[in-house]
Short mmCIF file of C-alpha atoms and ligand atoms in Angstrom, two decimals:
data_model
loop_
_atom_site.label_atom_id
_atom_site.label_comp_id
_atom_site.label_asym_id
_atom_site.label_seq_id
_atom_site.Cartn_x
_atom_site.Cartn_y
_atom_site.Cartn_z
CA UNK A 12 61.28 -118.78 10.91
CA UNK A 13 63.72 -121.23 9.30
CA UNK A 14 65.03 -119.70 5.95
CA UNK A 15 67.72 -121.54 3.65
CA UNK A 16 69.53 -119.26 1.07
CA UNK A 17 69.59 -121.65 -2.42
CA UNK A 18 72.49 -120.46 -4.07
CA UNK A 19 74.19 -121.62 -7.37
CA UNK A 20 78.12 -122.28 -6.48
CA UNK A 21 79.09 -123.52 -10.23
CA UNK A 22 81.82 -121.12 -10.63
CA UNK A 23 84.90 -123.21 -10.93
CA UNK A 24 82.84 -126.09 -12.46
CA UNK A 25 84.04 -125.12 -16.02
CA UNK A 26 87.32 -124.71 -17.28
CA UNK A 27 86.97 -121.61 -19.68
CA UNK A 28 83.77 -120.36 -18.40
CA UNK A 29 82.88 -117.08 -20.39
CA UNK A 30 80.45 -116.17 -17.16
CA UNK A 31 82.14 -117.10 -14.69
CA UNK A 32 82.92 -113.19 -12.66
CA UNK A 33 79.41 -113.00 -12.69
CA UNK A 34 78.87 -116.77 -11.08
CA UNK A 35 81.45 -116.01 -8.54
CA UNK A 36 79.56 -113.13 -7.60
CA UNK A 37 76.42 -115.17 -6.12
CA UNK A 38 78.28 -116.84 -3.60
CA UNK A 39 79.10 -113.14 -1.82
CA UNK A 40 75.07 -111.96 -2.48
CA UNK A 41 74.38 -114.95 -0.08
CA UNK A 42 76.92 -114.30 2.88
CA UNK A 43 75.63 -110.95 2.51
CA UNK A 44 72.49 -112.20 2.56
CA UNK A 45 72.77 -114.38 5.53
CA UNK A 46 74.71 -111.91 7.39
CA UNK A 47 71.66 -109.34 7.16
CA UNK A 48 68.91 -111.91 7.77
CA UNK A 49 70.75 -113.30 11.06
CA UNK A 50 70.75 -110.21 12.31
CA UNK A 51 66.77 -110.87 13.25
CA UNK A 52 66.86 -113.02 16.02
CA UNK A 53 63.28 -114.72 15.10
CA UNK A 54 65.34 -116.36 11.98
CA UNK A 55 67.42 -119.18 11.50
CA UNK A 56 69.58 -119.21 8.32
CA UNK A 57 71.37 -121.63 6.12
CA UNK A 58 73.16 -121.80 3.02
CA UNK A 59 72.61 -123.83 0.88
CA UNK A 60 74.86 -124.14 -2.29
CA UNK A 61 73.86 -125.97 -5.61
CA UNK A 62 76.69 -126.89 -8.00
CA UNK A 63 74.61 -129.26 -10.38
CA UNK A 64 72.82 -132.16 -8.42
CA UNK A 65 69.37 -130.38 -7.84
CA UNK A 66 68.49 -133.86 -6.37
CA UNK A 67 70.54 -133.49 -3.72
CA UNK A 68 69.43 -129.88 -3.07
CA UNK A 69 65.74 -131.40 -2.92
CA UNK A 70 67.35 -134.12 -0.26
CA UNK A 71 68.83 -131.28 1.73
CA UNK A 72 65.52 -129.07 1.51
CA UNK A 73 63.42 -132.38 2.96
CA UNK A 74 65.60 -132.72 5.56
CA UNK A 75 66.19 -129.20 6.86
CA UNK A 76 61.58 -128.38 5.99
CA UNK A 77 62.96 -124.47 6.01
CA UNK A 78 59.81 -122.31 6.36
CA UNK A 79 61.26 -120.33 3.18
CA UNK A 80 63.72 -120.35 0.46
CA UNK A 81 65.67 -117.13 -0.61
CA UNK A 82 66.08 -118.18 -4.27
CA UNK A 83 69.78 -116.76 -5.25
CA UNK A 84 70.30 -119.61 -8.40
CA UNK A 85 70.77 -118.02 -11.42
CA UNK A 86 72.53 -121.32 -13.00
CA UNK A 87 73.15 -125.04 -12.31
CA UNK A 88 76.52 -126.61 -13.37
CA UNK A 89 77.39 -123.13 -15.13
CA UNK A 90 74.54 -123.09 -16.91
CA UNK A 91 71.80 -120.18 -17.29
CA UNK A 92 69.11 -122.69 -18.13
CA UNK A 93 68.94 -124.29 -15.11
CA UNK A 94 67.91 -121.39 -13.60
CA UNK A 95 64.23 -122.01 -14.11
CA UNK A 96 64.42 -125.66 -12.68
CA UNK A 97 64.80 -124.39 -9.06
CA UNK A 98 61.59 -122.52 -8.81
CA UNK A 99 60.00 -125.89 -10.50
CA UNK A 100 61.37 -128.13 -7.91
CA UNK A 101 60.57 -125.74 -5.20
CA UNK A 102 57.09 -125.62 -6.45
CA UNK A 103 56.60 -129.37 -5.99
CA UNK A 104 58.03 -129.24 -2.96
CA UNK A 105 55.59 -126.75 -1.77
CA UNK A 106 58.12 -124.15 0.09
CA UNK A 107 57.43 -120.73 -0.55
CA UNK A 108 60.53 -118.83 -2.48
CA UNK A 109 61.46 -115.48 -3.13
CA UNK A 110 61.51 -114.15 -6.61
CA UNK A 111 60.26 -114.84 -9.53
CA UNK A 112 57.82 -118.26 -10.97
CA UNK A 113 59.92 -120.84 -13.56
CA UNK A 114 57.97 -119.62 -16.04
CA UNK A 115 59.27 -115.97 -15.49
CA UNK A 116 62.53 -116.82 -15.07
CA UNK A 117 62.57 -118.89 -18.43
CA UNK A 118 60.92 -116.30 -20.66
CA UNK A 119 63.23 -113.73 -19.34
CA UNK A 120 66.36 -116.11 -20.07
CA UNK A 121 64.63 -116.42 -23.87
CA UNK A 122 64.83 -113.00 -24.40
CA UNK A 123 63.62 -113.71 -28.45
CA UNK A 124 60.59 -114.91 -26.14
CA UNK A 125 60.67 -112.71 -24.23
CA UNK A 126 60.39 -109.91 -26.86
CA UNK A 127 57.54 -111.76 -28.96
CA UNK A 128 55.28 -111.09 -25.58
CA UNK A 129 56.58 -107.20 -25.01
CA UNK A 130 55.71 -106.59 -28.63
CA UNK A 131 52.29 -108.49 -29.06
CA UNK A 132 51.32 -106.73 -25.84
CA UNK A 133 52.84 -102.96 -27.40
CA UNK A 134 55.11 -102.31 -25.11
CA UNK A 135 58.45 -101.16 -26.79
CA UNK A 136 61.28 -103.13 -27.58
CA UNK A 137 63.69 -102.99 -30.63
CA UNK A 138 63.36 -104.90 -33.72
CA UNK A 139 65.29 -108.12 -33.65
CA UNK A 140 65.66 -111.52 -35.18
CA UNK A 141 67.41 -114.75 -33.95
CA UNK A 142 70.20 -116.58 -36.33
CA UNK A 143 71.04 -120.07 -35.26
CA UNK A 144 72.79 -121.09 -38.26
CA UNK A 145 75.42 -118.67 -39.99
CA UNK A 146 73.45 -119.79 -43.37
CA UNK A 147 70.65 -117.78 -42.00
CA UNK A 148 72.56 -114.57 -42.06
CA UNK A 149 71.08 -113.31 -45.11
CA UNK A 150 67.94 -113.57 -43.58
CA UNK A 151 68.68 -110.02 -41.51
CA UNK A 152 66.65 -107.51 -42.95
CA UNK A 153 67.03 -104.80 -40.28
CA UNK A 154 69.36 -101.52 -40.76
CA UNK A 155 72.75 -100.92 -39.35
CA UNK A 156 73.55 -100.20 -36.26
CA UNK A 157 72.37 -103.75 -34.91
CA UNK A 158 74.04 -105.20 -31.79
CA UNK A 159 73.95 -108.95 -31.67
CA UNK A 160 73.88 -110.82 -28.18
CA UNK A 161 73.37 -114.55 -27.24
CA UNK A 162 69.61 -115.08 -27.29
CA UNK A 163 70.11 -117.05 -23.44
CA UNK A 164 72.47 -115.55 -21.20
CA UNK A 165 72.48 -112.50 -19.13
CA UNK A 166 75.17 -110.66 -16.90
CA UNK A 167 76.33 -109.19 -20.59
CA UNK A 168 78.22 -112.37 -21.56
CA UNK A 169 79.19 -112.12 -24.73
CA UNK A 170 78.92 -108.78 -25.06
CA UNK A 171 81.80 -106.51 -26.30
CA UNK A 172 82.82 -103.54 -28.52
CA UNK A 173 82.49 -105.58 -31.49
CA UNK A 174 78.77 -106.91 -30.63
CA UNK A 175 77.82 -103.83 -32.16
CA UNK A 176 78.59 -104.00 -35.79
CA UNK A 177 77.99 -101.60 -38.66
CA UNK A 178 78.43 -103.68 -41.54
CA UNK A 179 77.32 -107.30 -43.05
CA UNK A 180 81.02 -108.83 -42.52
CA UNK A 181 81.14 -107.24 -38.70
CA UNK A 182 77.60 -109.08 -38.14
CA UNK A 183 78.97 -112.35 -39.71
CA UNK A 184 81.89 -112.48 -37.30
CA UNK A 185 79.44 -111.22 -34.02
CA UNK A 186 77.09 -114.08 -34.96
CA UNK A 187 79.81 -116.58 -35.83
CA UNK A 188 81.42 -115.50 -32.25
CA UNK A 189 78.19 -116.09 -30.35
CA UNK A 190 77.36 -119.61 -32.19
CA UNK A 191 80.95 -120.65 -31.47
CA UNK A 192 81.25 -119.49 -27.88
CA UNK A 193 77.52 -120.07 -26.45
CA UNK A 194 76.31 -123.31 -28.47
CA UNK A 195 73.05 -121.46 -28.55
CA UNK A 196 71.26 -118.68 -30.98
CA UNK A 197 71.81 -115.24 -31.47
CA UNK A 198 70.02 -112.80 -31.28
CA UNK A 199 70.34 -109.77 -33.64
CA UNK A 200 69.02 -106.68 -32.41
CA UNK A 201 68.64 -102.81 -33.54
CA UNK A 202 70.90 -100.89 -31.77
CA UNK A 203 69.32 -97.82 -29.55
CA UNK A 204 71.97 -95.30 -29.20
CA UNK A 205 70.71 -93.54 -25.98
CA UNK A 206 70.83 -93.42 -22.37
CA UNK A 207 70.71 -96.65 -20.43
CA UNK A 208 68.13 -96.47 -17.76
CA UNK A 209 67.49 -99.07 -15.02
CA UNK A 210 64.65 -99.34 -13.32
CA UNK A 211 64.33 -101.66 -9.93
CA UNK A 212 60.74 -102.93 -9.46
CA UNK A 213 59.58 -104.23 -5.77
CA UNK A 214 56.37 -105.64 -4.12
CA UNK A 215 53.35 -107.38 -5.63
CA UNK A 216 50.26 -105.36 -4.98
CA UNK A 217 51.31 -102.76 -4.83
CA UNK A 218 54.46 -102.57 -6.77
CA UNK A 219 56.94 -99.50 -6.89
CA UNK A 220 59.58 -98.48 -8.89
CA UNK A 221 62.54 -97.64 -6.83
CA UNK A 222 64.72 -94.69 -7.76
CA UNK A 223 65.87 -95.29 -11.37
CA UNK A 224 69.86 -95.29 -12.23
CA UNK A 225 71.93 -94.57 -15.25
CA UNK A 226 74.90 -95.75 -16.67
CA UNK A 227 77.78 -92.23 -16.74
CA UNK A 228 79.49 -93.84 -20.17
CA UNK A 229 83.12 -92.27 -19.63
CA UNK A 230 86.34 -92.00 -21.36
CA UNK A 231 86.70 -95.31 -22.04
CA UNK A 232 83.73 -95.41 -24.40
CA UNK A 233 84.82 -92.26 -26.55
CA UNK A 234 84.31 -92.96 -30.28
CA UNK A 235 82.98 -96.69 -28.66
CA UNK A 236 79.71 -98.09 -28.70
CA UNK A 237 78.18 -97.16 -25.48
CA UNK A 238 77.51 -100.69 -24.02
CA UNK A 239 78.25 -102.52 -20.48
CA UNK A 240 80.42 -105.33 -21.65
CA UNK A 241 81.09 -107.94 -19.68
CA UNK A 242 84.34 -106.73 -18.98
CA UNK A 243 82.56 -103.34 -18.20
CA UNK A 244 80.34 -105.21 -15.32
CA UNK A 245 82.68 -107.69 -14.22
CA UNK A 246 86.39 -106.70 -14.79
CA UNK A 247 86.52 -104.22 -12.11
CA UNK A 248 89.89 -103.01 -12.84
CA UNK A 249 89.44 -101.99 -16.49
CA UNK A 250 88.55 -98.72 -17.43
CA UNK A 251 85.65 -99.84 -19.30
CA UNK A 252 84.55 -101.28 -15.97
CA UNK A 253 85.72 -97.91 -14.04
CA UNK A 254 84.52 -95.42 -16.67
CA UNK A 255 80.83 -96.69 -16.62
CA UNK A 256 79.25 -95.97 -12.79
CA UNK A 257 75.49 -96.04 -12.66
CA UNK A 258 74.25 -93.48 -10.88
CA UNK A 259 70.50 -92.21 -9.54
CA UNK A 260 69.04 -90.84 -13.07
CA UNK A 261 68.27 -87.63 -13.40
CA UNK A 262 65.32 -87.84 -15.98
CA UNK A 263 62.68 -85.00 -17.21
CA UNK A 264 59.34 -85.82 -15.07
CA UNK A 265 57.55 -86.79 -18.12
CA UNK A 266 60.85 -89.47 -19.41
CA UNK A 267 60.62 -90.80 -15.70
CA UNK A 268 57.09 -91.36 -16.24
CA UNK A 269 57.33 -93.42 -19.08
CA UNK A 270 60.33 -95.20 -18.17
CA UNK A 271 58.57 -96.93 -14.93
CA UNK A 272 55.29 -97.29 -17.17
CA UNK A 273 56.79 -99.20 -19.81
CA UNK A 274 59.04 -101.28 -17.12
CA UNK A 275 55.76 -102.22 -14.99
CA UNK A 276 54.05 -103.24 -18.28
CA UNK A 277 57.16 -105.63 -19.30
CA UNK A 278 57.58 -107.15 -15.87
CA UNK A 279 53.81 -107.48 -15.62
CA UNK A 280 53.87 -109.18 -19.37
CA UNK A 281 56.13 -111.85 -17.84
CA UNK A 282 54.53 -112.31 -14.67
CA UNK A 283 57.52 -111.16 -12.82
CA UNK A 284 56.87 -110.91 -8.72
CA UNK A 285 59.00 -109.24 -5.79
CA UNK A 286 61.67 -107.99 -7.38
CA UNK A 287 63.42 -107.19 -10.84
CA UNK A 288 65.30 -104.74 -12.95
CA UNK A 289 64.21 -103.66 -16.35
CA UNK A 290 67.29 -102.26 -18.31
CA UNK A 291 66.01 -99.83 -20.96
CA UNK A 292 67.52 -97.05 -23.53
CA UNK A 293 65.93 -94.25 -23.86
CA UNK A 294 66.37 -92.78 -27.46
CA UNK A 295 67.05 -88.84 -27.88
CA UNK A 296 63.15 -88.43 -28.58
CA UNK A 297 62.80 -89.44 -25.28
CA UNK A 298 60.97 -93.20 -25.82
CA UNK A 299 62.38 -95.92 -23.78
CA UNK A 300 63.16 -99.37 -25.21
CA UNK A 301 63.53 -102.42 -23.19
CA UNK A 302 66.48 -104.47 -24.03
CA UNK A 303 66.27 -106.64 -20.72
CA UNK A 304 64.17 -107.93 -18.16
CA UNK A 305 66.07 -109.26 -15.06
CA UNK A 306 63.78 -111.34 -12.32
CA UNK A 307 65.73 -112.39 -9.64
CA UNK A 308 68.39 -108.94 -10.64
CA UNK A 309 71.77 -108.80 -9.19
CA UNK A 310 71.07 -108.28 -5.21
CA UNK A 311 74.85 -107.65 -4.59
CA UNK A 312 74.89 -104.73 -1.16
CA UNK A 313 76.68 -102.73 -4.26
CA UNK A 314 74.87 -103.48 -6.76
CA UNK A 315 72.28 -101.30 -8.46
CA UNK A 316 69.40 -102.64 -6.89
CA UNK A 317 70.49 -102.43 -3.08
CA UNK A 318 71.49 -99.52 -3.80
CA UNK A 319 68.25 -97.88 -5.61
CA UNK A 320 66.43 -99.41 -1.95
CA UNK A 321 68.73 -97.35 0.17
CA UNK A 322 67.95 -94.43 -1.49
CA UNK A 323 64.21 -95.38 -1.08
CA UNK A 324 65.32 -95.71 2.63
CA UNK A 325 65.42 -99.70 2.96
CA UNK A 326 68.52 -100.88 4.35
CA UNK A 327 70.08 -104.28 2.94
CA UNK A 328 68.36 -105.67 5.89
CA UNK A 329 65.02 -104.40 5.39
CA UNK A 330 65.24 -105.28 1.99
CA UNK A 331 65.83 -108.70 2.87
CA UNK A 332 63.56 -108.88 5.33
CA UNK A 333 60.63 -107.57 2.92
CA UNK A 334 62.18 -110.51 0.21
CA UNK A 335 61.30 -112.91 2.85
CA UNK A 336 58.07 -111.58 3.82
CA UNK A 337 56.87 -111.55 0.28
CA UNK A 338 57.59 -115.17 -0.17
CA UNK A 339 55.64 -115.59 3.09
CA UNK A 340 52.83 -114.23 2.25
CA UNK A 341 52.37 -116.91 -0.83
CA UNK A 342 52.40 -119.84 2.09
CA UNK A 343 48.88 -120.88 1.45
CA UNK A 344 49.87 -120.70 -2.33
CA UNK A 345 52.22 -123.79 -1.45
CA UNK A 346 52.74 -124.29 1.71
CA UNK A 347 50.53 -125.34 4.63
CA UNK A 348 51.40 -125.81 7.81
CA UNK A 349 53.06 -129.28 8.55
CA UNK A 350 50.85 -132.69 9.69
CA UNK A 351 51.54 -133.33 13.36
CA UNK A 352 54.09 -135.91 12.62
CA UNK A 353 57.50 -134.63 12.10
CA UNK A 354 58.43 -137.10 9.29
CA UNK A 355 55.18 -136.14 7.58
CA UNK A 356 55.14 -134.27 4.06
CA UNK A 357 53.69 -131.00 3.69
CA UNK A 358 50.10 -130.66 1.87
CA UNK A 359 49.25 -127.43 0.36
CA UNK A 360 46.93 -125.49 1.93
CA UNK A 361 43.06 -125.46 1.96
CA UNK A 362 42.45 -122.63 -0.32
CA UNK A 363 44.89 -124.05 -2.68
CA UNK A 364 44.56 -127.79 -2.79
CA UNK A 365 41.09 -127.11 -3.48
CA UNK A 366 41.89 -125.07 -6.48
CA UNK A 367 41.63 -127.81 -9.15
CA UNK A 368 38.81 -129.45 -7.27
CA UNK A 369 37.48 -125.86 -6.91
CA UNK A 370 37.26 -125.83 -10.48
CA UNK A 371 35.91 -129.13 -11.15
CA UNK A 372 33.23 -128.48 -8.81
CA UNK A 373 32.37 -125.28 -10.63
CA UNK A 374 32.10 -127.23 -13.67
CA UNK A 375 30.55 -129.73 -12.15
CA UNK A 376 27.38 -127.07 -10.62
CA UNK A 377 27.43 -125.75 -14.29
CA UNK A 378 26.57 -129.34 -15.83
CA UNK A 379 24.08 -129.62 -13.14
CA UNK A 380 22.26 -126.69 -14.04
CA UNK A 381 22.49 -127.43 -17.72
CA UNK A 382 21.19 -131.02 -17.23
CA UNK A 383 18.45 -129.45 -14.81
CA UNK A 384 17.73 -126.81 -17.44
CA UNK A 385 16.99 -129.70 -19.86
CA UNK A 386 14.31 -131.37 -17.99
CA UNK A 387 11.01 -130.57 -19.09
N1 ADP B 420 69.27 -102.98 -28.35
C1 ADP B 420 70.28 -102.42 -27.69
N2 ADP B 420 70.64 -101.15 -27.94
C2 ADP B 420 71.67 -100.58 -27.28
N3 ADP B 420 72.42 -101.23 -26.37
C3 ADP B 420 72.10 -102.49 -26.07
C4 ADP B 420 71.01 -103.16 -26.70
N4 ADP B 420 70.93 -104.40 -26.21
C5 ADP B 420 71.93 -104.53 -25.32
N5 ADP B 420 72.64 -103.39 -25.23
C6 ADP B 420 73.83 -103.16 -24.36
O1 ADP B 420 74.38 -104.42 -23.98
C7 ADP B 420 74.27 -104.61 -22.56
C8 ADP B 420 73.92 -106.05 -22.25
O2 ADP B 420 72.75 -106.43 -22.94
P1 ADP B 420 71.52 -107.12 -22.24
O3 ADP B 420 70.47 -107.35 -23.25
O4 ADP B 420 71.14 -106.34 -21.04
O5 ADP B 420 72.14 -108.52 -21.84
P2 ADP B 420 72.25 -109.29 -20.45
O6 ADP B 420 70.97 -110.02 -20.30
O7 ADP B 420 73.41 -110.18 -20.66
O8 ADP B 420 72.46 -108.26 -19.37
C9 ADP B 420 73.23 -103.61 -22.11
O9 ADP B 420 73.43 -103.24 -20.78
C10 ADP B 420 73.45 -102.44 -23.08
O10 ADP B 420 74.55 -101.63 -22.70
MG1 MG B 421 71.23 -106.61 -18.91
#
């Protein structure tokens, strides 16, 4: 099987990029990546690295007709939005890709979205609001603690010690800070004091939780807010960073329970698929909150999720492996085998081409039956 490795290399794009640790960190998931998958002798590997021009990326995909796409972009030209355009374009071009749909990926990256869906569907999420204008401040009508984020970024940019504010002028600064620094809204969000739970989802039908982690909130964090900052994920050398492992969770059976029942029912309200994280706190009553739903998570060999599979006894290989298999198995979903020719495009499948048609022929019986039911 051919497989190319689409991954966003946009780290040195910007000059003061306020993600750009986190960036720099896709380019080693894909070596990693393409070290474990080579290791299968049926596979061929490439990477391929986007920077901006997704155009070009489509160019490069037409040429090389890989058999499937291992779908590492979280961003194009620095940007978190772009993220959603990749599964779009891959979509058209009818190559089956790991991870999650565009539409996922985007309602996940919206997280004000995002949270309208978790609570019309009742699954638990703190109370929030979004501010784009600093006008709009007196509009906040939630009580202290509140932790404000930007609404459209993930990897805990923005986030610091002083996101979590205990007072109208430390909200006003927070708020100004993420307007100023993001050029997007922010969201404002009750704060859960707790324990942060993670919870790595994998497969389809069925899905399984692997084993859930916790952040160990250390020294650095005493008389702190209990948050991973930025610097906390991606500043490796700072005691923040040093002073908050995650760990396997040890949880009461019944807080477990709940945990990976309220993360299935938030990756199942986005229509997340193969793999994710949902971050939650759990509040001293024991009730977990989500506060963020990560398709396409972090698949760093270190990393949490990696991890939480070798403790469920997948190596990084196997876990790769299964990533590509999932995609696979969508083939007839957008893929079909090639014409004969080798310059040929690729047509979708039977089962799926038909599916429009499929429906208009339903339709189309239904009529006929009503117009049939109509004669005398
Ligand atoms: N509502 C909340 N209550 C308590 N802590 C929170 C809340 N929201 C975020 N945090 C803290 O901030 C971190 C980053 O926030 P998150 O929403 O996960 O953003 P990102 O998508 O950037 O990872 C979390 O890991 C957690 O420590
Ligand atoms: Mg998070």
């Amino acid at each position: 099987m051919r497989i190319a490795i689409l991954h966003n290399q946009d780290h040195a794009l910007l000059e003061d990029d306020p993600g750009r640790e986190a960036r720099e960190d896709v380019v080693r998931v894909a070596a990693a990546m393409r070290a474990a998958l080579g290791k299968s002798k049926q596979h061929t590997v490439s990477l391929l690295p986007v920077e901006a021009d997704l155009l070009g990326i489509h160019e490069a995909l037409a040429t090389d007709k890989p058999d499937v796409v291992l779908n590492l972009c979280e961003s194009l030209a620095a940007d978190a939005r772009g993220e959603m355009l990749v599964p779009a374009m891959l979509e058209l071009m009818q190559v089956p890709y790991t991870g999650s749909s565009a539409l996922s990926l985007a309602l996940a990256l919206h997280k004000n979205k995002a949270k309208e869906i978790l609570r019309a569907r009742g699954v638990p999420s703190p109370a929030f609001c979004v501010i784009g204008h600093v006008e709009d401040l007196a509009d906040v009508d939630l009580p202290f603690p509140l932790i404000v984020k930007p609404s459209r970024e993930d990897a805990s940019m923005g986030i610091d010690f002083d996101s979590v504010v205990t007072s109208k002028q430390g909200l006003g600064r927070a708020v100004a800070k993420v307007l100023r620094t993001f050029h997007q809204p922010a969201l404002v969000e009750q704060y859960i004091e707790g324990r942060e739970v993670y919870v790595p989802l994998l497969g389809n039908s069925p899905r399984r939780a692997l084993p859930l982690s916790e952040i160990r909130f250390g020294n650095a964090f005493v008389g702190k807010p209990h948050v991973v900052s930025y610097k906390a994920k991606w500043d490796l050398d700072s005691p923040e960073c040093i002073e908050s492992p995650s760990e396997l969770a040890s949880l009461p059976p019944d807080v477990e329970a709940r945990c990976i029942q309220v993360a299935m029912d938030a990756f199942e309200a986005l229509e997340c698929r193969d793999y994710g994280r949902v971050d939650l706190r759990v509040d001293s009553a024991g009730q977990p909150y989500v506060i963020d739903i990560n398709p396409n998570c972090d698949l760093h060999p270190q990393a949490g999720f990696a991890r939480a599979a070798e403790a469920a006894g997948l190596s990084f290989a196997d876990l790769a492996l299964h990533l590509v298999d999932l995609a696979w198995e969508r083939r007839h979903g957008n893929q079909a085998p090639r014409l004969t020719r080798p310059d040929s495009a690729r047509r979708a499948a039977e089962p799926h081409r038909d599916l429009h048609a499929g429906r208009g022929v339903v339709r189309a019986r239904a009529h006929r039956r009503r117009a049939h039911a109509q004669q005398p």
